[in-house]
Amino acid sequence: MKKAMRFILEIAKLIIIALLVVIPVRYFLFQPFLVRGISMEPTFQNNDYLIVERISYRFRTPQRGEVVVFKRPMSNEFHIKRIAGLPGETIEIKIKDQGIIIFSNKKDYLLPPLRFPGNFRIFLEQDEYFLLGDNRLLSIDSRNWGGLPRENIVGRVFIRALPFTIIDTWIEDIEKIQL
């Protein structure tokens, strides 16, 4: 009887210690995210399993080119997109023969042709970001719903955990990313 009681206490201790480690990590440091849809192809595929780190944005602001997970305004669903415009910038999309050019205060980006009628211009407030899906033709993003408030950003993609064939970290060199 004493052996059984000791065994139960050891199991209880193990469970408590595990919870004391897992809960803070899950709710304050990292969050799992399952990609749904094709708006981030070719970077991420439908059903890719990602780990999102939540801590760095407590110490610094999100940067252009980073892939973030967020909640869209008036929605409880999580989404994934790439930051293309920063707070205080004016984003202007103009349709040209060779594609679409995004003009911001800092840099211009040439994008492939989009299903977006006419020209588009938006001024981002001091806490807003302009997000785009990597699959520009099929993504619903800031072109549709405007700037995203900073408070809606959950964190940035850190690791692609599944599928096992393409596990990699996602701390990228921002200068090498083609927005």
PDB file of C-alpha atoms in Angstrom:
ATOM      1  CA  MET A   1       0.000   0.000   0.000  1.00  0.00           C
ATOM      2  CA  LYS A   2       2.841   2.403   0.870  1.00  0.00           C
ATOM      3  CA  LYS A   3       4.584   1.595  -2.409  1.00  0.00           C
ATOM      4  CA  ALA A   4       1.434   2.381  -4.371  1.00  0.00           C
ATOM      5  CA  MET A   5       0.991   5.678  -2.505  1.00  0.00           C
ATOM      6  CA  ARG A   6       4.635   6.683  -3.177  1.00  0.00           C
ATOM      7  CA  PHE A   7       4.201   5.820  -6.833  1.00  0.00           C
ATOM      8  CA  ILE A   8       1.055   7.966  -7.056  1.00  0.00           C
ATOM      9  CA  LEU A   9       2.840  10.876  -5.316  1.00  0.00           C
ATOM     10  CA  GLU A  10       5.786  10.613  -7.720  1.00  0.00           C
ATOM     11  CA  ILE A  11       3.435  10.660 -10.700  1.00  0.00           C
ATOM     12  CA  ALA A  12       1.571  13.660  -9.226  1.00  0.00           C
ATOM     13  CA  LYS A  13       4.881  15.530  -8.720  1.00  0.00           C
ATOM     14  CA  LEU A  14       5.934  14.751 -12.261  1.00  0.00           C
ATOM     15  CA  ILE A  15       2.632  16.052 -13.640  1.00  0.00           C
ATOM     16  CA  ILE A  16       2.831  19.250 -11.557  1.00  0.00           C
ATOM     17  CA  ILE A  17       6.419  19.932 -12.639  1.00  0.00           C
ATOM     18  CA  ALA A  18       5.516  19.291 -16.274  1.00  0.00           C
ATOM     19  CA  LEU A  19       2.577  21.694 -16.040  1.00  0.00           C
ATOM     20  CA  LEU A  20       4.744  24.341 -14.359  1.00  0.00           C
ATOM     21  CA  VAL A  21       7.097  24.163 -17.333  1.00  0.00           C
ATOM     22  CA  VAL A  22       4.650  23.634 -20.213  1.00  0.00           C
ATOM     23  CA  ILE A  23       1.983  26.207 -19.342  1.00  0.00           C
ATOM     24  CA  PRO A  24       4.295  29.264 -19.199  1.00  0.00           C
ATOM     25  CA  VAL A  25       6.149  28.140 -22.325  1.00  0.00           C
ATOM     26  CA  ARG A  26       2.896  27.612 -24.240  1.00  0.00           C
ATOM     27  CA  TYR A  27       1.143  30.810 -23.163  1.00  0.00           C
ATOM     28  CA  PHE A  28       4.032  33.277 -22.928  1.00  0.00           C
ATOM     29  CA  LEU A  29       6.855  32.064 -25.187  1.00  0.00           C
ATOM     30  CA  PHE A  30       5.660  29.807 -28.005  1.00  0.00           C
ATOM     31  CA  GLN A  31       2.378  28.945 -29.681  1.00  0.00           C
ATOM     32  CA  PRO A  32       1.626  26.253 -32.261  1.00  0.00           C
ATOM     33  CA  PHE A  33      -0.032  27.281 -35.516  1.00  0.00           C
ATOM     34  CA  LEU A  34      -1.450  25.146 -38.316  1.00  0.00           C
ATOM     35  CA  VAL A  35      -1.424  26.772 -41.768  1.00  0.00           C
ATOM     36  CA  ARG A  36      -4.868  26.651 -43.372  1.00  0.00           C
ATOM     37  CA  GLY A  37      -5.161  27.537 -47.031  1.00  0.00           C
ATOM     38  CA  ILE A  38      -2.766  28.584 -49.762  1.00  0.00           C
ATOM     39  CA  SER A  39      -2.332  32.320 -49.140  1.00  0.00           C
ATOM     40  CA  MET A  40       1.296  31.885 -47.995  1.00  0.00           C
ATOM     41  CA  GLU A  41       2.477  29.572 -50.784  1.00  0.00           C
ATOM     42  CA  PRO A  42       5.209  28.937 -51.790  1.00  0.00           C
ATOM     43  CA  THR A  43       6.702  29.785 -48.377  1.00  0.00           C
ATOM     44  CA  PHE A  44       4.235  27.707 -46.362  1.00  0.00           C
ATOM     45  CA  GLN A  45       1.867  25.018 -47.588  1.00  0.00           C
ATOM     46  CA  ASN A  46      -1.597  24.052 -46.361  1.00  0.00           C
ATOM     47  CA  ASN A  47      -1.276  21.959 -43.155  1.00  0.00           C
ATOM     48  CA  ASP A  48       2.299  23.037 -42.352  1.00  0.00           C
ATOM     49  CA  TYR A  49       2.700  23.036 -38.564  1.00  0.00           C
ATOM     50  CA  LEU A  50       4.550  26.106 -37.292  1.00  0.00           C
ATOM     51  CA  ILE A  51       5.851  27.293 -33.946  1.00  0.00           C
ATOM     52  CA  VAL A  52       5.271  30.997 -33.333  1.00  0.00           C
ATOM     53  CA  GLU A  53       7.459  32.795 -30.827  1.00  0.00           C
ATOM     54  CA  ARG A  54       5.658  35.433 -28.806  1.00  0.00           C
ATOM     55  CA  ILE A  55       8.402  36.997 -26.702  1.00  0.00           C
ATOM     56  CA  SER A  56      10.523  39.116 -29.082  1.00  0.00           C
ATOM     57  CA  TYR A  57       7.755  41.620 -29.823  1.00  0.00           C
ATOM     58  CA  ARG A  58       7.674  42.537 -26.144  1.00  0.00           C
ATOM     59  CA  PHE A  59      11.162  44.000 -26.619  1.00  0.00           C
ATOM     60  CA  ARG A  60      11.133  45.221 -30.218  1.00  0.00           C
ATOM     61  CA  THR A  61       8.701  46.145 -32.959  1.00  0.00           C
ATOM     62  CA  PRO A  62       7.753  43.857 -35.853  1.00  0.00           C
ATOM     63  CA  GLN A  63       9.932  44.378 -38.934  1.00  0.00           C
ATOM     64  CA  ARG A  64       9.193  44.457 -42.646  1.00  0.00           C
ATOM     65  CA  GLY A  65       9.506  40.999 -44.192  1.00  0.00           C
ATOM     66  CA  GLU A  66       8.723  39.042 -41.032  1.00  0.00           C
ATOM     67  CA  VAL A  67       6.003  36.407 -41.230  1.00  0.00           C
ATOM     68  CA  VAL A  68       3.526  36.892 -38.396  1.00  0.00           C
ATOM     69  CA  VAL A  69       0.486  35.177 -36.936  1.00  0.00           C
ATOM     70  CA  PHE A  70      -2.318  37.535 -35.963  1.00  0.00           C
ATOM     71  CA  LYS A  71      -6.024  37.914 -35.303  1.00  0.00           C
ATOM     72  CA  ARG A  72      -7.782  39.954 -37.934  1.00  0.00           C
ATOM     73  CA  PRO A  73      -9.967  42.775 -36.540  1.00  0.00           C
ATOM     74  CA  MET A  74     -13.437  41.527 -35.606  1.00  0.00           C
ATOM     75  CA  SER A  75     -12.379  37.885 -35.895  1.00  0.00           C
ATOM     76  CA  ASN A  76     -11.210  35.301 -33.383  1.00  0.00           C
ATOM     77  CA  GLU A  77      -9.424  33.240 -36.019  1.00  0.00           C
ATOM     78  CA  PHE A  78      -5.653  33.242 -36.361  1.00  0.00           C
ATOM     79  CA  HIS A  79      -4.125  34.110 -39.748  1.00  0.00           C
ATOM     80  CA  ILE A  80      -0.603  34.228 -41.190  1.00  0.00           C
ATOM     81  CA  LYS A  81       0.867  36.916 -43.490  1.00  0.00           C
ATOM     82  CA  ARG A  82       4.093  38.821 -44.188  1.00  0.00           C
ATOM     83  CA  ILE A  83       4.659  42.407 -43.013  1.00  0.00           C
ATOM     84  CA  ALA A  84       5.021  44.719 -46.029  1.00  0.00           C
ATOM     85  CA  GLY A  85       4.250  48.130 -44.521  1.00  0.00           C
ATOM     86  CA  LEU A  86       5.204  49.689 -41.187  1.00  0.00           C
ATOM     87  CA  PRO A  87       3.471  52.205 -38.900  1.00  0.00           C
ATOM     88  CA  GLY A  88       3.358  55.735 -40.248  1.00  0.00           C
ATOM     89  CA  GLU A  89       4.001  54.716 -43.856  1.00  0.00           C
ATOM     90  CA  THR A  90       1.809  55.514 -46.813  1.00  0.00           C
ATOM     91  CA  ILE A  91       1.279  52.410 -48.913  1.00  0.00           C
ATOM     92  CA  GLU A  92       0.363  52.968 -52.534  1.00  0.00           C
ATOM     93  CA  ILE A  93      -0.322  50.179 -54.997  1.00  0.00           C
ATOM     94  CA  LYS A  94      -0.254  51.132 -58.672  1.00  0.00           C
ATOM     95  CA  ILE A  95      -1.027  48.815 -61.534  1.00  0.00           C
ATOM     96  CA  LYS A  96       1.680  48.909 -64.202  1.00  0.00           C
ATOM     97  CA  ASP A  97       2.232  46.857 -67.347  1.00  0.00           C
ATOM     98  CA  GLN A  98       4.886  44.682 -65.697  1.00  0.00           C
ATOM     99  CA  GLY A  99       2.897  44.073 -62.526  1.00  0.00           C
ATOM    100  CA  ILE A 100       2.068  46.033 -59.429  1.00  0.00           C
ATOM    101  CA  ILE A 101       4.367  48.346 -57.560  1.00  0.00           C
ATOM    102  CA  ILE A 102       3.950  49.012 -53.864  1.00  0.00           C
ATOM    103  CA  PHE A 103       5.363  52.370 -52.844  1.00  0.00           C
ATOM    104  CA  SER A 104       6.074  52.980 -49.199  1.00  0.00           C
ATOM    105  CA  ASN A 105       8.089  55.689 -47.473  1.00  0.00           C
ATOM    106  CA  LYS A 106      11.124  53.409 -47.279  1.00  0.00           C
ATOM    107  CA  LYS A 107      11.229  51.074 -50.266  1.00  0.00           C
ATOM    108  CA  ASP A 108       9.404  50.120 -53.444  1.00  0.00           C
ATOM    109  CA  TYR A 109       8.354  46.542 -54.207  1.00  0.00           C
ATOM    110  CA  LEU A 110       7.484  45.055 -57.561  1.00  0.00           C
ATOM    111  CA  LEU A 111       4.834  42.368 -57.293  1.00  0.00           C
ATOM    112  CA  PRO A 112       3.414  40.045 -59.914  1.00  0.00           C
ATOM    113  CA  PRO A 113       0.044  41.076 -61.375  1.00  0.00           C
ATOM    114  CA  LEU A 114      -2.775  40.871 -58.847  1.00  0.00           C
ATOM    115  CA  ARG A 115      -6.517  40.506 -58.984  1.00  0.00           C
ATOM    116  CA  PHE A 116      -6.883  44.001 -57.624  1.00  0.00           C
ATOM    117  CA  PRO A 117      -8.840  46.589 -59.588  1.00  0.00           C
ATOM    118  CA  GLY A 118      -7.397  50.054 -59.948  1.00  0.00           C
ATOM    119  CA  ASN A 119      -4.943  51.843 -57.732  1.00  0.00           C
ATOM    120  CA  PHE A 120      -4.915  51.703 -53.954  1.00  0.00           C
ATOM    121  CA  ARG A 121      -3.558  54.011 -51.267  1.00  0.00           C
ATOM    122  CA  ILE A 122      -3.597  53.726 -47.483  1.00  0.00           C
ATOM    123  CA  PHE A 123      -1.924  55.654 -44.683  1.00  0.00           C
ATOM    124  CA  LEU A 124      -0.921  53.446 -41.763  1.00  0.00           C
ATOM    125  CA  GLU A 125      -1.493  54.870 -38.294  1.00  0.00           C
ATOM    126  CA  GLN A 126       1.308  54.759 -35.704  1.00  0.00           C
ATOM    127  CA  ASP A 127       0.274  51.290 -34.513  1.00  0.00           C
ATOM    128  CA  GLU A 128      -0.760  49.719 -37.852  1.00  0.00           C
ATOM    129  CA  TYR A 129       0.962  47.288 -40.211  1.00  0.00           C
ATOM    130  CA  PHE A 130       0.263  46.410 -43.839  1.00  0.00           C
ATOM    131  CA  LEU A 131       0.282  42.627 -44.351  1.00  0.00           C
ATOM    132  CA  LEU A 132       0.402  40.598 -47.568  1.00  0.00           C
ATOM    133  CA  GLY A 133       0.150  36.903 -48.283  1.00  0.00           C
ATOM    134  CA  ASP A 134       3.041  35.438 -50.286  1.00  0.00           C
ATOM    135  CA  ASN A 135       0.525  34.024 -52.779  1.00  0.00           C
ATOM    136  CA  ARG A 136      -0.492  37.498 -53.945  1.00  0.00           C
ATOM    137  CA  LEU A 137      -3.113  36.266 -56.412  1.00  0.00           C
ATOM    138  CA  LEU A 138      -5.152  34.297 -53.867  1.00  0.00           C
ATOM    139  CA  SER A 139      -4.487  36.049 -50.572  1.00  0.00           C
ATOM    140  CA  ILE A 140      -7.013  38.074 -48.622  1.00  0.00           C
ATOM    141  CA  ASP A 141      -4.874  40.566 -46.740  1.00  0.00           C
ATOM    142  CA  SER A 142      -4.429  44.282 -45.988  1.00  0.00           C
ATOM    143  CA  ARG A 143      -5.433  45.093 -49.560  1.00  0.00           C
ATOM    144  CA  ASN A 144      -8.904  43.908 -48.538  1.00  0.00           C
ATOM    145  CA  TRP A 145      -9.214  44.901 -44.866  1.00  0.00           C
ATOM    146  CA  GLY A 146      -6.671  47.712 -44.406  1.00  0.00           C
ATOM    147  CA  GLY A 147      -4.011  48.198 -41.760  1.00  0.00           C
ATOM    148  CA  LEU A 148      -3.684  45.747 -38.883  1.00  0.00           C
ATOM    149  CA  PRO A 149      -3.351  47.156 -35.334  1.00  0.00           C
ATOM    150  CA  ARG A 150      -0.149  46.087 -33.536  1.00  0.00           C
ATOM    151  CA  GLU A 151      -2.172  44.601 -30.670  1.00  0.00           C
ATOM    152  CA  ASN A 152      -3.590  41.972 -33.057  1.00  0.00           C
ATOM    153  CA  ILE A 153      -0.150  40.507 -33.843  1.00  0.00           C
ATOM    154  CA  VAL A 154       0.429  37.362 -31.766  1.00  0.00           C
ATOM    155  CA  GLY A 155       4.027  36.649 -32.763  1.00  0.00           C
ATOM    156  CA  ARG A 156       6.399  35.744 -35.566  1.00  0.00           C
ATOM    157  CA  VAL A 157       6.969  32.390 -37.177  1.00  0.00           C
ATOM    158  CA  PHE A 158      10.025  30.767 -35.615  1.00  0.00           C
ATOM    159  CA  ILE A 159      10.082  27.116 -36.707  1.00  0.00           C
ATOM    160  CA  ARG A 160       8.326  25.009 -39.297  1.00  0.00           C
ATOM    161  CA  ALA A 161       7.901  21.783 -37.291  1.00  0.00           C
ATOM    162  CA  LEU A 162       5.926  19.700 -39.790  1.00  0.00           C
ATOM    163  CA  PRO A 163       6.194  18.190 -42.307  1.00  0.00           C
ATOM    164  CA  PHE A 164       9.393  16.514 -41.126  1.00  0.00           C
ATOM    165  CA  THR A 165      10.894  16.696 -44.618  1.00  0.00           C
ATOM    166  CA  ILE A 166      11.228  20.492 -44.424  1.00  0.00           C
ATOM    167  CA  ILE A 167      11.751  21.375 -40.764  1.00  0.00           C
ATOM    168  CA  ASP A 168      13.580  24.684 -40.541  1.00  0.00           C
ATOM    169  CA  THR A 169      13.899  27.817 -38.449  1.00  0.00           C
ATOM    170  CA  TRP A 170      12.411  31.036 -39.660  1.00  0.00           C
ATOM    171  CA  ILE A 171      14.807  33.687 -38.418  1.00  0.00           C
ATOM    172  CA  GLU A 172      15.430  35.191 -41.786  1.00  0.00           C
ATOM    173  CA  ASP A 173      17.714  37.795 -43.269  1.00  0.00           C
ATOM    174  CA  ILE A 174      15.130  40.487 -43.966  1.00  0.00           C
ATOM    175  CA  GLU A 175      17.199  42.086 -46.742  1.00  0.00           C
ATOM    176  CA  LYS A 176      17.049  38.881 -48.823  1.00  0.00           C
ATOM    177  CA  ILE A 177      13.265  38.560 -48.756  1.00  0.00           C
ATOM    178  CA  GLN A 178      11.382  39.546 -51.871  1.00  0.00           C
ATOM    179  CA  LEU A 179       8.209  41.182 -50.717  1.00  0.00           C
TER     180      LEU A 179
END
